[in-house]
């Protein structure tokens, strides 16, 4: 069938996952209206895709914009998690809205160029940072909406019950436009108390929750089970995610299977942060360190909503980063011994699955979905994934939001 209607934008000869031959994509009012063959000249604007792979924009479910790009300002002499938290804690009392905005903008622009179109940022709110970082995030959310949907998750990085004033500031941020609430029980003097309060706040404000959980490799205890219990008690199934869950990388198989069955039952989602988790875990084991990354592809196979995300970029927690989710999923595949037959699932973990975790409406390349589309510089999915092909351009709500031309060679 040849579609004859007119469109705001037509993408010509795009290779979509699951389609044997290239398709045209017709877009009206920022949504995908048609996938098929479209008559010539039916788009007010047309773009030749020339058989390249198109994907829905990537979804980064876990990034710390407020402490990104601090590499030149502080190191991490201790090397581990405590050293990183302390290094940032020393800096953040001097944060200004302008400073946080500038570093966040640099990170967001990197992410846009790598094809990310949705991002959940965790933002530290406590008496040292006040609401300054949160204010900067609100400005970033507004000023970059043309290219990226930013979701703001406020959370207490250094504990809540041990840090008077933090809960009140979080409460204020929720009233003033935060999109969801985060937690970090392992740094609290009363982890259970923190979880109890945060669940109460989230249900009162009707908001999703996203916890930093179990950031070590000791399998003898975990907060994950308590989060599952509280999720069920609150009736918040499908609305709670956890990040790190590194203990899942260190458990015996029987304990692992029992725990993830519990996670699946409670409808809790899990995000792996490969770069940070590799960098900060297992340091006491020297060159025999275990990898410390939750095996989220196995969780996905058990029906758990899972994702892979960036977490930290160029700071004491992770002195690396270019915000590329494709690179992060590729890194994950490397360390989990996954091959080409698993690449599609890894791609899901930074796109479709990540979108389910964030409960993004209208995500994907389907009729009626939002036209948030990236064009990769390659044709075959396995080669794009394995070869880390960058996106060449992106369309947000059906409007071109960036281009990134391939290198031009000047032959002699
Ligand atoms: Zn984090």
Coordinates of C-alpha atoms and ligand atoms in Angstrom, one line a residue:
X1 CA 0.0 0.0 0.0
X2 CA 1.2 3.5 -0.9
X3 CA 0.1 6.2 1.4
X4 CA -1.0 9.4 -0.4
X5 CA -1.8 11.7 2.5
X6 CA 0.4 14.6 3.5
X7 CA 2.7 14.7 6.5
X8 CA 4.6 17.3 8.5
X9 CA 7.7 15.2 8.1
X10 CA 8.6 12.1 6.1
X11 CA 11.7 10.0 6.9
X12 CA 12.6 8.1 3.7
X13 CA 14.0 4.5 3.6
X14 CA 14.5 4.0 7.3
X15 CA 15.6 0.6 8.7
X16 CA 13.3 -0.2 11.6
X17 CA 14.0 -3.1 14.0
X18 CA 11.8 -6.1 13.0
X19 CA 11.3 -4.9 9.4
X20 CA 13.0 -6.8 6.6
X21 CA 13.0 -3.9 4.1
X22 CA 13.4 -0.1 4.7
X23 CA 10.2 1.8 5.5
X24 CA 9.1 5.4 5.3
X25 CA 7.9 7.1 8.5
X26 CA 5.2 9.7 8.2
X27 CA 4.8 12.2 11.1
X28 CA 1.9 14.4 11.9
X29 CA 1.7 16.7 15.0
X30 CA 4.8 15.2 16.6
X31 CA 3.5 11.6 16.4
X32 CA 4.1 8.7 14.1
X33 CA 1.1 8.5 11.7
X34 CA 2.3 6.0 9.2
X35 CA 5.0 3.3 8.8
X36 CA 5.1 2.0 5.2
X37 CA 5.6 3.3 1.7
X38 CA 4.6 7.0 1.2
X39 CA 4.2 8.6 -2.2
X40 CA 6.9 11.1 -3.3
X41 CA 6.4 14.7 -2.2
X42 CA 3.9 14.0 0.6
X43 CA 6.0 15.5 3.4
X44 CA 6.2 19.2 4.0
X45 CA 9.7 18.3 5.1
X46 CA 11.5 15.1 4.0
X47 CA 14.7 13.5 5.2
X48 CA 16.6 10.8 3.4
X49 CA 17.7 8.1 5.8
X50 CA 19.2 5.8 3.1
X51 CA 18.6 2.5 4.9
X52 CA 20.2 3.5 8.2
X53 CA 18.8 2.0 11.5
X54 CA 16.3 4.3 13.3
X55 CA 15.5 3.8 16.9
X56 CA 13.4 5.6 19.5
X57 CA 15.5 8.1 21.4
X58 CA 17.5 6.5 24.2
X59 CA 16.2 6.6 27.8
X60 CA 18.7 7.3 30.6
X61 CA 16.9 6.2 33.8
X62 CA 19.6 7.3 36.2
X63 CA 22.0 10.3 35.9
X64 CA 23.4 12.7 38.5
X65 CA 23.5 16.0 36.6
X66 CA 24.2 18.1 39.7
X67 CA 27.5 16.4 40.4
X68 CA 28.6 15.7 36.8
X69 CA 31.7 17.3 35.3
X70 CA 33.5 17.8 38.6
X71 CA 36.6 15.9 37.6
X72 CA 38.9 19.0 37.4
X73 CA 37.7 20.3 40.7
X74 CA 38.1 17.2 43.0
X75 CA 39.7 13.8 43.0
X76 CA 38.8 10.8 45.1
X77 CA 41.9 10.0 47.1
X78 CA 40.3 7.1 49.0
X79 CA 39.2 5.6 45.7
X80 CA 35.9 4.1 47.0
X81 CA 32.3 5.1 47.5
X82 CA 32.9 6.8 50.9
X83 CA 35.7 8.9 49.4
X84 CA 33.5 9.9 46.5
X85 CA 30.6 11.0 48.7
X86 CA 33.0 12.9 50.9
X87 CA 34.7 14.7 48.0
X88 CA 31.3 15.9 46.6
X89 CA 30.0 16.8 50.0
X90 CA 32.9 19.2 50.5
X91 CA 32.1 20.9 47.2
X92 CA 28.4 21.1 47.2
X93 CA 27.9 23.7 49.9
X94 CA 29.6 26.1 47.4
X95 CA 27.4 25.1 44.5
X96 CA 25.5 28.0 42.9
X97 CA 22.5 27.6 40.6
X98 CA 24.7 28.9 37.7
X99 CA 27.5 26.4 38.3
X100 CA 25.1 23.4 38.6
X101 CA 23.2 24.7 35.5
X102 CA 26.5 25.0 33.4
X103 CA 27.7 21.5 34.3
X104 CA 24.3 20.0 33.8
X105 CA 23.9 21.7 30.5
X106 CA 27.3 20.4 29.3
X107 CA 26.2 16.8 30.3
X108 CA 22.7 17.1 28.8
X109 CA 24.3 18.3 25.5
X110 CA 26.6 15.4 25.5
X111 CA 23.6 13.1 26.1
X112 CA 21.6 14.7 23.3
X113 CA 24.5 14.2 20.8
X114 CA 24.5 10.5 21.8
X115 CA 20.8 10.0 21.1
X116 CA 19.3 10.3 24.6
X117 CA 15.8 11.9 24.6
X118 CA 14.5 11.0 28.1
X119 CA 16.5 11.3 31.3
X120 CA 15.8 10.8 35.0
X121 CA 18.2 12.9 37.0
X122 CA 18.8 12.3 40.7
X123 CA 19.4 15.6 42.5
X124 CA 20.9 15.9 46.0
X125 CA 18.7 18.0 48.3
X126 CA 19.9 18.6 51.9
X127 CA 21.0 21.5 54.1
X128 CA 24.3 21.8 52.3
X129 CA 23.0 21.9 48.7
X130 CA 19.7 23.5 49.7
X131 CA 17.4 23.7 46.7
X132 CA 20.0 25.4 44.5
X133 CA 20.8 22.2 42.5
X134 CA 17.0 21.5 42.2
X135 CA 16.4 25.1 40.9
X136 CA 19.1 24.5 38.2
X137 CA 17.4 21.3 37.2
X138 CA 14.1 23.0 36.8
X139 CA 15.8 25.5 34.4
X140 CA 17.5 22.7 32.5
X141 CA 14.2 20.8 32.2
X142 CA 12.6 23.8 30.6
X143 CA 15.4 25.0 28.4
X144 CA 16.2 21.6 26.9
X145 CA 12.7 20.4 26.5
X146 CA 13.1 20.8 22.7
X147 CA 15.4 17.9 22.6
X148 CA 15.2 15.9 25.9
X149 CA 12.5 15.3 28.5
X150 CA 14.1 15.7 31.9
X151 CA 12.5 14.1 34.9
X152 CA 13.8 15.4 38.3
X153 CA 14.2 12.9 41.2
X154 CA 15.1 14.6 44.4
X155 CA 16.9 12.5 47.1
X156 CA 18.9 12.6 50.3
X157 CA 22.4 11.4 49.3
X158 CA 23.9 11.7 52.8
X159 CA 21.0 10.3 54.8
X160 CA 17.7 11.8 55.9
X161 CA 17.0 10.9 59.5
X162 CA 20.6 11.7 60.5
X163 CA 20.4 15.0 58.7
X164 CA 17.9 17.5 60.2
X165 CA 16.2 19.7 57.7
X166 CA 16.6 17.3 54.8
X167 CA 13.1 15.9 54.9
X168 CA 11.6 19.4 54.9
X169 CA 13.6 20.5 51.9
X170 CA 12.6 17.3 50.0
X171 CA 9.0 18.0 50.9
X172 CA 9.4 21.6 49.6
X173 CA 11.0 20.3 46.3
X174 CA 8.0 17.9 45.8
X175 CA 5.6 20.8 46.2
X176 CA 7.7 23.0 43.8
X177 CA 7.8 20.7 40.8
X178 CA 10.0 17.6 41.4
X179 CA 8.8 14.7 39.3
X180 CA 9.6 11.9 41.8
X181 CA 11.3 11.0 45.0
X182 CA 14.6 9.1 45.5
X183 CA 16.2 7.5 48.5
X184 CA 19.6 6.2 49.7
X185 CA 18.9 4.0 52.7
X186 CA 22.5 2.7 53.0
X187 CA 23.9 6.1 54.0
X188 CA 21.2 6.8 56.6
X189 CA 21.7 6.1 60.3
X190 CA 18.2 4.5 60.2
X191 CA 17.7 2.9 56.8
X192 CA 14.3 1.5 57.6
X193 CA 13.1 4.8 59.0
X194 CA 14.2 6.5 55.8
X195 CA 12.3 4.0 53.6
X196 CA 9.2 4.3 55.8
X197 CA 9.2 8.1 55.5
X198 CA 9.9 8.2 51.8
X199 CA 7.1 5.7 51.0
X200 CA 4.8 7.9 53.1
X201 CA 5.9 11.0 51.2
X202 CA 5.6 9.4 47.8
X203 CA 2.1 8.0 48.3
X204 CA 1.0 11.3 49.8
X205 CA 2.2 13.2 46.7
X206 CA 1.2 10.4 44.3
X207 CA 4.8 10.1 43.0
X208 CA 7.1 7.3 41.9
X209 CA 10.1 6.3 43.9
X210 CA 13.7 5.4 42.9
X211 CA 16.2 4.2 45.5
X212 CA 19.9 3.8 45.5
X213 CA 20.3 0.4 47.1
X214 CA 22.9 -2.1 48.3
X215 CA 26.1 -0.5 46.9
X216 CA 28.6 -3.2 48.0
X217 CA 29.3 -6.9 47.4
X218 CA 28.4 -8.3 50.8
X219 CA 25.5 -10.8 50.0
X220 CA 24.7 -11.4 53.7
X221 CA 22.2 -8.5 53.9
X222 CA 20.1 -6.4 51.6
X223 CA 17.6 -3.6 51.7
X224 CA 16.0 -4.9 48.5
X225 CA 13.6 -7.2 50.3
X226 CA 12.4 -4.5 52.6
X227 CA 11.8 -2.2 49.6
X228 CA 9.7 -5.1 48.0
X229 CA 7.7 -5.4 51.2
X230 CA 7.0 -1.7 51.5
X231 CA 6.2 -1.5 47.8
X232 CA 3.4 -4.1 48.2
X233 CA 2.2 -2.6 51.5
X234 CA 1.9 0.8 49.8
X235 CA 0.3 -0.7 46.7
X236 CA 3.1 1.0 44.7
X237 CA 3.9 -2.0 42.4
X238 CA 5.2 -0.7 39.0
X239 CA 6.1 2.6 40.6
X240 CA 9.3 1.8 42.4
X241 CA 12.8 1.4 40.9
X242 CA 16.2 0.7 42.5
X243 CA 19.6 1.5 41.2
X244 CA 22.9 -0.4 41.6
X245 CA 21.7 -3.5 43.6
X246 CA 25.3 -4.6 43.3
X247 CA 24.8 -7.4 45.8
X248 CA 23.0 -9.3 43.0
X249 CA 26.4 -9.7 41.4
X250 CA 27.8 -11.4 44.5
X251 CA 25.1 -13.9 45.6
X252 CA 25.0 -17.6 45.3
X253 CA 22.7 -18.7 42.5
X254 CA 20.0 -20.0 44.9
X255 CA 19.9 -16.8 47.0
X256 CA 19.9 -14.8 43.8
X257 CA 17.0 -16.7 42.3
X258 CA 15.0 -16.4 45.5
X259 CA 15.6 -12.6 45.7
X260 CA 14.8 -11.8 42.1
X261 CA 11.6 -13.9 42.3
X262 CA 10.7 -11.6 45.2
X263 CA 11.6 -8.5 43.1
X264 CA 9.5 -9.7 40.2
X265 CA 6.5 -10.4 42.5
X266 CA 6.7 -6.9 44.0
X267 CA 6.9 -5.2 40.6
X268 CA 10.1 -3.4 41.5
X269 CA 12.3 -2.3 38.6
X270 CA 16.1 -2.5 38.7
X271 CA 18.8 -0.3 37.0
X272 CA 22.4 -1.3 36.6
X273 CA 25.0 1.4 36.4
X274 CA 27.9 -0.5 34.8
X275 CA 30.6 2.2 34.7
X276 CA 30.2 3.4 38.3
X277 CA 29.6 -0.1 39.7
X278 CA 32.7 -1.5 38.0
X279 CA 34.8 1.5 39.1
X280 CA 33.7 1.6 42.8
X281 CA 33.1 -2.1 43.7
X282 CA 35.5 -4.9 44.6
X283 CA 38.4 -2.5 45.3
X284 CA 39.7 -4.6 48.2
X285 CA 40.1 -7.6 46.0
X286 CA 42.8 -6.1 43.8
X287 CA 43.1 -7.5 40.3
X288 CA 40.8 -10.4 41.2
X289 CA 37.9 -8.1 41.8
X290 CA 34.4 -9.4 41.0
X291 CA 32.6 -7.2 38.6
X292 CA 29.9 -5.7 40.9
X293 CA 27.2 -5.1 38.3
X294 CA 23.7 -6.4 38.7
X295 CA 22.9 -8.9 35.9
X296 CA 19.8 -7.0 34.7
X297 CA 19.5 -9.1 31.4
X298 CA 18.7 -12.1 33.6
X299 CA 16.2 -10.0 35.5
X300 CA 14.6 -9.0 32.2
X301 CA 14.3 -12.6 31.3
X302 CA 12.3 -13.2 34.5
X303 CA 9.9 -10.4 33.6
X304 CA 11.4 -7.7 35.8
X305 CA 11.5 -4.2 34.3
X306 CA 15.2 -3.4 34.1
X307 CA 17.5 -0.8 32.6
X308 CA 21.1 0.2 32.1
X309 CA 22.0 3.8 32.8
X310 CA 24.9 6.3 33.1
X311 CA 24.8 7.3 36.7
X312 CA 27.9 9.5 37.1
X313 CA 29.8 11.4 34.4
X314 CA 33.3 12.7 35.0
X315 CA 33.3 12.9 38.8
X316 CA 34.8 11.2 41.8
X317 CA 32.2 8.4 41.6
X318 CA 33.1 7.7 37.9
X319 CA 35.9 9.6 36.3
X320 CA 34.7 8.6 32.9
X321 CA 31.8 9.3 30.7
X322 CA 30.4 10.6 27.4
X323 CA 26.7 10.0 28.3
X324 CA 26.4 7.4 25.5
X325 CA 23.9 4.8 26.5
X326 CA 24.9 2.7 23.5
X327 CA 28.4 2.6 24.9
X328 CA 27.0 1.7 28.4
X329 CA 25.0 -1.1 27.0
X330 CA 27.9 -2.3 24.9
X331 CA 30.2 -2.2 28.1
X332 CA 27.5 -4.2 29.9
X333 CA 27.4 -6.8 27.1
X334 CA 31.2 -7.1 27.3
X335 CA 31.4 -7.7 31.0
X336 CA 28.4 -10.2 31.0
X337 CA 29.9 -12.3 28.1
X338 CA 27.0 -11.5 25.9
X339 CA 27.1 -11.9 22.1
X340 CA 25.3 -10.7 19.0
X341 CA 22.2 -12.9 19.9
X342 CA 21.8 -10.8 23.1
X343 CA 22.5 -7.4 21.5
X344 CA 18.8 -6.7 20.9
X345 CA 18.0 -7.3 24.6
X346 CA 20.8 -5.0 25.6
X347 CA 19.4 -2.3 23.3
X348 CA 16.0 -2.7 24.9
X349 CA 17.6 -2.0 28.3
X350 CA 18.5 1.5 27.2
X351 CA 15.3 2.1 25.2
X352 CA 12.0 0.2 25.5
X353 CA 12.6 -1.3 28.9
X354 CA 14.0 1.9 30.3
X355 CA 10.9 3.7 29.0
X356 CA 8.7 1.2 30.8
X357 CA 10.7 1.9 34.0
X358 CA 10.1 5.6 33.7
X359 CA 6.5 5.0 32.6
X360 CA 6.9 7.2 29.5
X361 CA 3.7 7.5 27.5
X362 CA 3.7 7.0 23.8
X363 CA 7.3 5.6 23.5
X364 CA 8.5 3.5 20.6
X365 CA 8.5 3.3 16.8
X366 CA 4.8 2.5 16.3
X367 CA 1.7 4.2 14.9
X368 CA 0.5 6.8 17.4
X369 CA 3.8 6.9 19.3
X370 CA 5.6 10.2 19.9
X371 CA 8.1 10.9 17.1
X372 CA 11.2 10.8 19.2
X373 CA 13.5 9.2 16.7
X374 CA 17.3 8.8 16.3
X375 CA 19.1 7.9 13.1
X376 CA 22.1 5.7 13.7
X377 CA 25.2 5.8 11.4
X378 CA 24.8 2.2 10.4
X379 CA 22.3 -0.2 8.9
X380 CA 22.4 -3.5 10.8
X381 CA 21.4 -3.6 14.5
X382 CA 24.2 -5.9 15.6
X383 CA 26.9 -3.8 13.9
X384 CA 25.5 -0.6 15.2
X385 CA 25.5 -2.1 18.7
X386 CA 28.8 -3.9 18.5
X387 CA 30.5 -1.1 16.6
X388 CA 29.2 1.8 18.7
X389 CA 27.8 3.7 15.8
X390 CA 26.8 7.2 16.9
X391 CA 23.5 8.7 16.0
X392 CA 23.7 11.1 13.1
X393 CA 20.6 13.0 13.8
X394 CA 17.5 13.1 16.0
X395 CA 13.9 14.2 15.8
X396 CA 12.1 15.2 19.0
X397 CA 8.3 15.5 18.8
X398 CA 8.8 15.2 15.1
X399 CA 11.2 18.2 14.9
X400 CA 14.9 17.9 14.1
X401 CA 16.7 18.4 17.3
X402 CA 20.3 17.7 16.5
X403 CA 22.6 16.5 13.7
X404 CA 26.0 15.0 14.1
X405 CA 27.6 14.4 10.7
X406 CA 30.0 11.6 10.2
X407 CA 33.7 12.4 9.9
X408 CA 34.8 13.8 6.5
X409 CA 38.1 12.5 5.1
X410 CA 40.3 14.7 3.1
X411 CA 42.2 12.4 0.8
X412 CA 45.5 13.6 -0.7
Ligands
LIG1 ZN1 23.1 7.2 41.4

